[in-house]
Amino acid sequence: MKKLFHIVLALAAFLPALAVNQTLAQQPQDEQQQDRRYTMYGVMFYNLENLFDTINNNGRQDYEFTPQGAYQWNDIKYWQKEHNMAYAISQMEVKGSPAEGPVIIGVSEIENITVLQDLVRQPELKDRRYQIVHHDGPDPRGIDVALLYNPRFFKVLNVTTQRVNKYLPDDPDFLTRDQLTVTGILAGEKVSIMVNHWPSRRRGAEASSYLREACGRMARETMDSLLRDDPNQGIIFMGDLNDDPQNKSCSEALGAKKEIKDCTEPGSCFNPWWNILNRGIGTLGYKGNWNLFDQIIFTDYFLRNYDSKDKPTLTFSRAEVLNRKFLRSNEGDRQGYPLRTYSGGIFLNGYSDHFPTMIYLVKEIK
């Protein structure tokens, strides 16, 4: 695997009185007012919407993204797309972080490692020198998931992949994206990152639900396996799930909880996006209805030790849909929705049909 190396130097401080900090809001007032210093780390997910090269990869259903295909996907459009995605990522600042931007970025709908190498070499991102973890999966269109990371703050220890077929005994030949699991050290603590892109709703939401439920069971089993190997690690699960937080795949198969207070069992998962969607905020929309498919879910490890006297611990601060103004369409029936690359076969020179999402983890500086 080709890797890109870099060193990024940037220093800042995080103020614990930040009103949007959901976890801090639950701490006693006198604790919040103590003179303590914190560092913030951003963990982001972004569906890059068909980041294909222009080469016809025989055997894969990518002909439409070639100069002769339906989208007339040529070098000019490809490099404009790369520039747009790099610019979008570069604008996602993380205040109070020692890094420039998010330290970890899970991505989906990328064709191969080459398009990611082109992405991180764009002028907007090249000084960060993100490294890449990528795996060629079996998806018929050739799209994969991957992980970008800042090697100054995250050190990779192990990489594995999981395939959902064994969880589909009645549909063993079904092909979709593999799950990518990367274990490493984030800000001095062991953390496993799971990146996913679950099957679409093309067959209909109900008719295809069993596929995503199978992916949820696979993810939960992967978490349990990781925790058996080392119960003293945090797990962050992310992806375009093609389901909302309340759907069975997330709430039952994966078992992600709506409220922090319900995460009482070791290894239980909290889903901060459930309440965000209930406020009418999503990552993609259609005809006035919002969905929040792009989720970042995590284990109780990031909820429990904020005031630990033993050591500073990475702790969940808040979650955000990064629906920046420049990422939104401002005209037509898609006003306010993500400004995508194509619509109705017309090249819009946009970004993605999904908004990115981010969680913020805070750690006390000793």
CSV table of N, CA and C in Angstrom, one decimal, residues 155-219:
chain,number,residue,atom,x,y,z
A,155,LYS,N,-1.6,6.8,14.8
A,155,LYS,CA,-0.6,5.8,14.4
A,155,LYS,C,-1.3,4.5,14.2
A,156,VAL,N,-1.2,3.9,12.9
A,156,VAL,CA,-1.9,2.7,12.6
A,156,VAL,C,-1.2,1.5,13.2
A,157,LEU,N,-1.9,0.6,13.9
A,157,LEU,CA,-1.4,-0.6,14.4
A,157,LEU,C,-1.8,-1.9,13.6
A,158,ASN,N,-3.1,-1.8,13.1
A,158,ASN,CA,-3.6,-3.0,12.5
A,158,ASN,C,-4.7,-2.6,11.5
A,159,VAL,N,-4.9,-3.4,10.4
A,159,VAL,CA,-5.9,-3.1,9.5
A,159,VAL,C,-6.6,-4.5,9.1
A,160,THR,N,-7.9,-4.6,9.2
A,160,THR,CA,-8.6,-5.8,8.8
A,160,THR,C,-9.9,-5.3,8.0
A,161,THR,N,-10.4,-6.3,7.3
A,161,THR,CA,-11.7,-6.0,6.6
A,161,THR,C,-12.7,-7.1,6.9
A,162,GLN,N,-14.0,-6.8,6.8
A,162,GLN,CA,-15.0,-7.8,7.1
A,162,GLN,C,-16.0,-7.7,5.9
A,163,ARG,N,-16.5,-8.9,5.5
A,163,ARG,CA,-17.4,-9.1,4.4
A,163,ARG,C,-18.7,-9.6,5.0
A,164,VAL,N,-19.8,-9.0,4.5
A,164,VAL,CA,-21.1,-9.3,5.1
A,164,VAL,C,-21.8,-10.6,4.7
A,165,ASN,N,-21.2,-11.3,3.7
A,165,ASN,CA,-21.9,-12.5,3.1
A,165,ASN,C,-22.2,-13.5,4.1
A,166,LYS,N,-21.4,-13.8,5.1
A,166,LYS,CA,-21.7,-14.9,6.0
A,166,LYS,C,-22.9,-14.5,6.9
A,167,TYR,N,-23.3,-13.3,6.9
A,167,TYR,CA,-24.5,-12.9,7.6
A,167,TYR,C,-25.7,-12.9,6.8
A,168,LEU,N,-25.6,-13.3,5.5
A,168,LEU,CA,-26.7,-13.4,4.5
A,168,LEU,C,-26.8,-14.8,4.0
A,169,PRO,N,-27.2,-15.8,4.8
A,169,PRO,CA,-27.3,-17.2,4.4
A,169,PRO,C,-28.2,-17.4,3.2
A,170,ASP,N,-29.2,-16.6,3.1
A,170,ASP,CA,-30.2,-16.7,2.0
A,170,ASP,C,-29.8,-15.9,0.8
A,171,ASP,N,-28.7,-15.1,0.9
A,171,ASP,CA,-28.3,-14.3,-0.2
A,171,ASP,C,-26.7,-14.3,-0.2
A,172,PRO,N,-26.1,-15.4,-0.3
A,172,PRO,CA,-24.6,-15.5,-0.1
A,172,PRO,C,-23.8,-14.9,-1.2
A,173,ASP,N,-24.4,-14.6,-2.3
A,173,ASP,CA,-23.6,-14.1,-3.5
A,173,ASP,C,-23.8,-12.5,-3.6
A,174,PHE,N,-24.5,-12.0,-2.6
A,174,PHE,CA,-24.7,-10.5,-2.7
A,174,PHE,C,-23.3,-9.8,-2.5
A,175,LEU,N,-23.1,-8.8,-3.4
A,175,LEU,CA,-21.9,-8.0,-3.3
A,175,LEU,C,-22.1,-6.6,-2.9
A,176,THR,N,-21.3,-6.1,-2.0
A,176,THR,CA,-21.4,-4.7,-1.6
A,176,THR,C,-20.0,-4.3,-1.0
A,177,ARG,N,-19.9,-3.2,-0.4
A,177,ARG,CA,-18.7,-2.7,0.1
A,177,ARG,C,-18.3,-3.5,1.3
A,178,ASP,N,-17.0,-3.8,1.5
A,178,ASP,CA,-16.5,-4.4,2.7
A,178,ASP,C,-16.4,-3.4,3.8
A,179,GLN,N,-16.4,-3.8,5.0
A,179,GLN,CA,-16.2,-3.0,6.2
A,179,GLN,C,-14.6,-2.9,6.4
A,180,LEU,N,-14.1,-1.7,6.6
A,180,LEU,CA,-12.7,-1.4,6.9
A,180,LEU,C,-12.5,-1.1,8.3
A,181,THR,N,-11.7,-1.9,9.0
A,181,THR,CA,-11.4,-1.6,10.4
A,181,THR,C,-10.0,-1.3,10.6
A,182,VAL,N,-9.7,-0.2,11.2
A,182,VAL,CA,-8.3,0.3,11.4
A,182,VAL,C,-8.1,0.6,12.9
A,183,THR,N,-7.2,-0.1,13.5
A,183,THR,CA,-6.9,0.1,14.9
A,183,THR,C,-5.6,0.8,15.0
A,184,GLY,N,-5.6,1.8,15.9
A,184,GLY,CA,-4.4,2.6,16.1
A,184,GLY,C,-4.4,3.4,17.4
A,185,ILE,N,-3.4,4.3,17.5
A,185,ILE,CA,-3.3,5.1,18.7
A,185,ILE,C,-3.7,6.6,18.3
A,186,LEU,N,-4.7,7.1,18.9
A,186,LEU,CA,-5.2,8.4,18.7
A,186,LEU,C,-4.9,9.2,20.0
A,187,ALA,N,-4.1,10.3,19.9
A,187,ALA,CA,-3.8,11.1,21.0
A,187,ALA,C,-3.4,10.3,22.2
A,188,GLY,N,-2.6,9.3,22.0
A,188,GLY,CA,-2.1,8.4,23.1
A,188,GLY,C,-3.0,7.3,23.5
A,189,GLU,N,-4.2,7.1,22.9
A,189,GLU,CA,-5.1,6.1,23.4
A,189,GLU,C,-5.5,5.2,22.2
A,190,LYS,N,-5.7,3.9,22.6
A,190,LYS,CA,-6.0,2.9,21.6
A,190,LYS,C,-7.4,3.1,21.1
A,191,VAL,N,-7.6,3.2,19.8
A,191,VAL,CA,-8.9,3.4,19.2
A,191,VAL,C,-9.0,2.6,17.9
A,192,SER,N,-10.2,2.0,17.7
A,192,SER,CA,-10.4,1.3,16.5
A,192,SER,C,-11.5,2.1,15.7
A,193,ILE,N,-11.2,2.3,14.4
A,193,ILE,CA,-12.1,3.0,13.5
A,193,ILE,C,-12.7,2.0,12.5
A,194,MET,N,-14.0,2.0,12.4
A,194,MET,CA,-14.7,1.1,11.5
A,194,MET,C,-15.4,2.0,10.4
A,195,VAL,N,-15.1,1.8,9.1
A,195,VAL,CA,-15.6,2.6,8.1
A,195,VAL,C,-16.5,1.7,7.2
A,196,ASN,N,-17.7,2.2,6.9
A,196,ASN,CA,-18.8,1.4,6.2
A,196,ASN,C,-19.5,2.2,5.1
A,197,HIS,N,-20.0,1.5,4.2
A,197,HIS,CA,-21.0,2.0,3.2
A,197,HIS,C,-22.0,0.9,3.0
A,198,TRP,N,-23.1,1.0,3.7
A,198,TRP,CA,-24.1,-0.1,3.6
A,198,TRP,C,-24.9,-0.1,2.3
A,199,PRO,N,-25.5,-1.2,2.0
A,199,PRO,CA,-26.3,-1.3,0.7
A,199,PRO,C,-27.4,-0.3,0.6
A,200,SER,N,-27.6,0.1,-0.6
A,200,SER,CA,-28.6,1.2,-0.9
A,200,SER,C,-30.0,0.7,-0.7
A,201,ARG,N,-30.9,1.7,-0.9
A,201,ARG,CA,-32.4,1.4,-0.8
A,201,ARG,C,-33.0,1.2,-2.2
A,202,ARG,N,-32.1,0.9,-3.1
A,202,ARG,CA,-32.6,0.8,-4.5
A,202,ARG,C,-33.7,-0.2,-4.7
A,203,ARG,N,-33.7,-1.3,-3.9
A,203,ARG,CA,-34.8,-2.2,-4.0
A,203,ARG,C,-36.1,-1.8,-3.2
A,204,GLY,N,-36.0,-0.6,-2.6
A,204,GLY,CA,-37.0,-0.1,-1.7
A,204,GLY,C,-36.5,-0.2,-0.2
A,205,ALA,N,-36.8,0.7,0.6
A,205,ALA,CA,-36.3,0.8,2.0
A,205,ALA,C,-36.7,-0.5,2.7
A,206,GLU,N,-37.9,-0.9,2.7
A,206,GLU,CA,-38.3,-2.1,3.4
A,206,GLU,C,-37.8,-3.4,2.8
A,207,ALA,N,-37.8,-3.5,1.5
A,207,ALA,CA,-37.4,-4.7,0.8
A,207,ALA,C,-35.9,-5.0,1.0
A,208,SER,N,-35.1,-3.9,1.1
A,208,SER,CA,-33.7,-4.1,1.2
A,208,SER,C,-33.2,-3.9,2.7
A,209,SER,N,-34.1,-3.8,3.6
A,209,SER,CA,-33.7,-3.5,5.0
A,209,SER,C,-32.9,-4.7,5.6
A,210,TYR,N,-33.2,-5.9,5.1
A,210,TYR,CA,-32.5,-7.1,5.7
A,210,TYR,C,-31.0,-7.0,5.3
A,211,LEU,N,-30.6,-6.4,4.2
A,211,LEU,CA,-29.2,-6.3,3.9
A,211,LEU,C,-28.5,-5.4,4.9
A,212,ARG,N,-29.1,-4.2,5.2
A,212,ARG,CA,-28.4,-3.3,6.1
A,212,ARG,C,-28.5,-3.8,7.6
A,213,GLU,N,-29.5,-4.6,7.9
A,213,GLU,CA,-29.6,-5.2,9.2
A,213,GLU,C,-28.4,-6.2,9.4
A,214,ALA,N,-28.1,-7.0,8.3
A,214,ALA,CA,-27.0,-7.9,8.3
A,214,ALA,C,-25.7,-7.2,8.5
A,215,CYS,N,-25.6,-6.0,7.9
A,215,CYS,CA,-24.4,-5.2,8.1
A,215,CYS,C,-24.3,-4.7,9.5
A,216,GLY,N,-25.4,-4.4,10.1
A,216,GLY,CA,-25.4,-3.9,11.5
A,216,GLY,C,-25.0,-5.1,12.4
A,217,ARG,N,-25.4,-6.3,12.2
A,217,ARG,CA,-25.0,-7.4,13.0
A,217,ARG,C,-23.5,-7.7,12.8
A,218,MET,N,-23.0,-7.6,11.6
A,218,MET,CA,-21.6,-7.7,11.4
A,218,MET,C,-20.8,-6.7,12.1
A,219,ALA,N,-21.2,-5.4,12.1
A,219,ALA,CA,-20.5,-4.4,12.8
A,219,ALA,C,-20.5,-4.6,14.3
